[in-house]
Amino acid sequence: MEPTYGAHAPVSPAGGRTSGPSDPWGQPAPTRVAPTGLATWSVALASAWGLVQALMFASSSGAAQEFSRAVDAGESPGDVWTTYDSFATLLLPVQLAAFVVTCLWLHRSRQIAVAARPQERHVRGVVWIWLGWLVPVVSLWFPYQVVRDVRQGTTGLRRMPGLGLWWVSWLVMLWASNRAAFITSGFSRSDPGLLPVLDGVATAAVAVALVLWIRVVREVTAAQRSLPAG
């Protein structure tokens, strides 16, 4: 017996049903067009993130001195406004934009990977493309798995040199940036003199992560372009 929805499926000009295994309503499957615009913006925003981080590092020594004087005077570093803080205010909107665009790119790229190689397993559901970066604890490895599976599903390559280093660099950057933020906000009793060290670590880590991320995006995009349209 034909499923109920089959009775309402669109009819082809020849009078037959146009439904197929990929879409019971007979609509054509999405084309495998590489989302190059999203890819370009993902790289651009990641680069902007790295630039802002570098500016923060460049101003961190002067800021550390200001924060140290505030602590010696019995004040909180959070009560002092420096050039470093001005650059830091730019970081959040850049991070939010990078998050949205990158997740959109990963979402579309996952669709293409599944269509191109349905036999490849994606260990995390679509929702984790977005939530994986935000949910505590699982954010330590879920995003890595999402990117790994998208890359493997698109390129068909099992060996992915550099992907582990990209993720380790990302985690190091997050750790150093968070420690630095606690110092500048006054929530940490750590010596403000550690700020340049932490920002130096964060800047080096984000530079490594950026280079490797650009390589990932280029590899996936090149593989997407080589896939047959359909």
Coordinates of C-alpha atoms in Angstrom, one line a residue:
M1 CA 0.0 0.0 0.0
E2 CA 1.3 3.4 -0.9
P3 CA 2.0 5.6 2.2
T4 CA -0.5 8.3 2.9
Y5 CA 1.8 11.1 1.9
G6 CA 2.3 9.4 -1.5
A7 CA -1.3 10.2 -2.5
H8 CA -0.5 13.9 -2.2
A9 CA 3.0 13.8 -3.8
P10 CA 3.5 16.1 -6.8
V11 CA 2.7 14.5 -10.2
S12 CA 5.3 14.6 -13.0
P13 CA 4.4 15.9 -16.4
A14 CA 4.2 12.2 -17.5
G15 CA 1.6 11.5 -14.9
G16 CA 3.8 9.5 -12.5
R17 CA 4.8 10.3 -9.0
T18 CA 8.1 12.1 -8.6
S19 CA 8.9 11.0 -5.1
G20 CA 12.2 9.4 -4.5
P21 CA 14.2 7.8 -1.7
S22 CA 15.8 11.0 -0.6
D23 CA 12.6 13.1 -0.5
P24 CA 9.1 11.5 -0.3
W25 CA 7.5 14.6 -1.6
G26 CA 9.4 14.3 -4.9
Q27 CA 11.3 17.6 -4.5
P28 CA 14.8 17.5 -5.9
A29 CA 17.6 16.9 -3.4
P30 CA 19.7 20.0 -2.4
T31 CA 22.5 20.6 -4.8
R32 CA 26.0 20.0 -3.5
V33 CA 27.1 23.6 -4.1
A34 CA 30.1 24.5 -1.9
P35 CA 29.2 27.3 0.6
T36 CA 32.2 29.3 -0.4
G37 CA 30.7 32.6 0.9
L38 CA 30.3 31.1 4.4
A39 CA 33.8 29.5 4.2
T40 CA 35.4 32.9 3.3
W41 CA 33.6 34.7 6.1
S42 CA 34.5 32.0 8.6
V43 CA 38.2 32.4 7.7
A44 CA 37.9 36.2 7.7
L45 CA 36.3 36.4 11.1
A46 CA 38.7 33.9 12.6
S47 CA 41.5 36.1 11.3
A48 CA 39.8 39.1 12.9
W49 CA 39.7 37.2 16.1
G50 CA 43.4 36.6 15.9
L51 CA 44.1 40.3 15.1
V52 CA 42.2 41.5 18.1
Q53 CA 44.0 39.0 20.3
A54 CA 47.3 40.2 19.0
L55 CA 46.4 43.8 19.8
M56 CA 45.4 42.7 23.3
F57 CA 48.8 41.1 23.7
A58 CA 50.6 44.2 22.4
S59 CA 48.8 46.3 25.1
S60 CA 49.0 43.8 27.9
S61 CA 52.3 45.0 29.5
G62 CA 51.0 48.5 30.0
A63 CA 47.7 47.2 31.3
A64 CA 49.5 44.9 33.7
Q65 CA 51.3 47.9 35.2
E66 CA 48.0 49.8 35.6
F67 CA 46.3 46.8 37.2
S68 CA 49.3 46.3 39.6
R69 CA 49.1 49.9 40.7
A70 CA 45.4 49.5 41.3
V71 CA 45.9 46.4 43.4
D72 CA 48.6 48.2 45.5
A73 CA 46.2 51.0 46.1
G74 CA 43.6 48.6 47.4
E75 CA 41.4 48.8 44.2
S76 CA 40.2 46.1 41.8
P77 CA 41.7 45.8 38.3
G78 CA 38.1 45.8 37.2
D79 CA 37.9 49.5 38.2
V80 CA 40.7 50.5 35.8
W81 CA 40.1 51.1 32.1
T82 CA 43.1 50.7 29.8
T83 CA 43.8 50.4 26.1
Y84 CA 43.8 46.7 26.7
D85 CA 40.2 46.8 27.8
S86 CA 39.2 48.8 24.7
F87 CA 40.6 46.0 22.5
A88 CA 38.9 43.4 24.7
T89 CA 35.5 45.0 24.1
L90 CA 36.0 44.3 20.4
L91 CA 36.6 40.6 21.0
L92 CA 33.1 39.5 22.0
P93 CA 31.2 40.7 18.9
V94 CA 34.0 39.2 16.7
Q95 CA 33.7 35.9 18.6
L96 CA 29.9 35.9 18.3
A97 CA 30.0 36.6 14.6
A98 CA 32.7 33.9 14.1
F99 CA 30.6 31.4 16.0
V100 CA 27.4 32.0 14.0
V101 CA 29.1 32.0 10.6
T102 CA 31.3 29.0 11.3
C103 CA 28.4 27.0 12.6
L104 CA 26.4 27.9 9.5
W105 CA 29.3 26.7 7.4
L106 CA 29.6 23.5 9.3
H107 CA 25.9 22.8 9.1
R108 CA 25.8 23.2 5.3
S109 CA 29.1 21.3 4.9
R110 CA 27.7 18.5 7.0
Q111 CA 24.6 18.3 4.7
I112 CA 26.9 18.0 1.7
A113 CA 29.1 15.4 3.4
V114 CA 26.1 13.2 4.2
A115 CA 24.7 13.5 0.7
A116 CA 28.1 12.7 -0.9
R117 CA 29.1 9.9 1.4
P118 CA 26.1 8.6 3.4
Q119 CA 28.1 5.6 4.5
E120 CA 30.4 7.8 6.6
R121 CA 29.4 8.0 10.3
H122 CA 28.9 11.4 12.0
V123 CA 29.1 10.6 15.7
R124 CA 27.3 13.8 16.8
G125 CA 23.9 15.0 15.7
V126 CA 23.2 18.2 13.9
V127 CA 22.3 20.1 17.1
W128 CA 25.8 19.6 18.4
I129 CA 27.2 21.7 15.6
W130 CA 25.9 24.6 17.6
L131 CA 25.6 23.4 21.2
G132 CA 28.9 21.6 21.2
W133 CA 30.8 24.8 21.5
L134 CA 28.6 26.1 24.4
V135 CA 27.7 23.2 26.7
P136 CA 30.3 22.8 29.5
V137 CA 32.5 19.7 29.6
V138 CA 31.4 18.3 26.2
S139 CA 32.7 21.5 24.6
L140 CA 36.2 20.0 25.3
W141 CA 35.7 17.4 22.5
F142 CA 32.3 17.6 20.7
P143 CA 33.3 20.4 18.3
Y144 CA 36.5 18.5 17.3
Q145 CA 34.4 15.4 16.5
V146 CA 32.0 17.5 14.4
V147 CA 34.8 19.1 12.3
R148 CA 36.6 15.8 12.0
D149 CA 33.5 14.0 10.7
V150 CA 32.6 16.8 8.3
R151 CA 36.2 16.8 6.9
Q152 CA 36.3 13.1 6.6
G153 CA 32.9 12.8 5.1
T154 CA 33.7 15.4 2.5
T155 CA 37.2 14.5 1.5
G156 CA 37.0 10.7 2.2
L157 CA 40.4 10.9 3.8
R158 CA 41.1 8.9 7.0
R159 CA 44.3 10.5 7.9
M160 CA 43.9 14.1 9.0
P161 CA 47.3 15.5 10.0
G162 CA 47.1 18.8 11.9
L163 CA 43.5 18.4 13.1
G164 CA 44.5 17.3 16.6
L165 CA 47.0 20.2 16.9
W166 CA 44.3 22.6 15.7
W167 CA 42.1 21.5 18.6
V168 CA 44.8 21.5 21.2
S169 CA 45.7 25.0 20.2
W170 CA 42.1 26.1 20.5
L171 CA 41.8 24.7 24.0
V172 CA 45.1 26.3 25.1
M173 CA 43.8 29.6 23.7
L174 CA 40.6 29.3 25.6
W175 CA 42.4 28.4 28.9
A176 CA 44.8 31.3 28.6
S177 CA 42.1 33.8 27.6
N178 CA 39.9 32.9 30.4
R179 CA 42.7 33.2 33.0
A180 CA 43.5 36.6 31.6
A181 CA 39.9 37.7 31.8
F182 CA 39.7 36.7 35.4
I183 CA 42.7 38.9 36.2
T184 CA 41.4 42.0 34.4
S185 CA 38.0 41.6 35.9
G186 CA 39.3 41.4 39.4
F187 CA 37.8 38.0 40.0
S188 CA 41.2 36.4 40.4
R189 CA 43.9 37.1 43.0
S190 CA 46.6 36.2 40.6
D191 CA 49.4 38.7 40.0
P192 CA 48.4 41.1 37.2
G193 CA 52.0 40.7 36.0
L194 CA 50.9 37.4 34.6
L195 CA 48.7 39.1 32.1
P196 CA 51.3 39.5 29.3
V197 CA 52.3 35.9 29.8
L198 CA 48.8 34.6 29.5
D199 CA 48.0 36.8 26.5
G200 CA 51.3 35.8 24.9
V201 CA 50.2 32.1 25.2
A202 CA 46.7 32.9 23.9
T203 CA 48.1 34.8 20.9
A204 CA 50.6 32.1 20.0
A205 CA 47.8 29.4 20.3
V206 CA 45.3 31.4 18.3
A207 CA 47.9 31.9 15.5
V208 CA 48.5 28.2 15.3
A209 CA 44.8 27.4 15.4
L210 CA 44.1 30.0 12.7
V211 CA 46.6 28.6 10.3
L212 CA 45.3 25.1 10.7
W213 CA 41.7 26.2 10.6
I214 CA 42.3 27.9 7.2
R215 CA 43.8 24.7 6.0
V216 CA 40.7 22.7 7.1
V217 CA 38.3 25.1 5.4
R218 CA 40.3 25.1 2.2
E219 CA 40.5 21.3 2.1
V220 CA 36.8 20.9 2.7
T221 CA 35.9 23.6 0.2
A222 CA 38.2 22.0 -2.5
A223 CA 36.6 18.6 -1.9
Q224 CA 33.1 20.1 -2.1
R225 CA 33.9 21.7 -5.4
S226 CA 35.1 18.4 -6.8
L227 CA 31.9 16.6 -5.9
P228 CA 29.4 16.0 -8.7
A229 CA 26.3 18.2 -8.6
G230 CA 23.2 16.4 -7.6

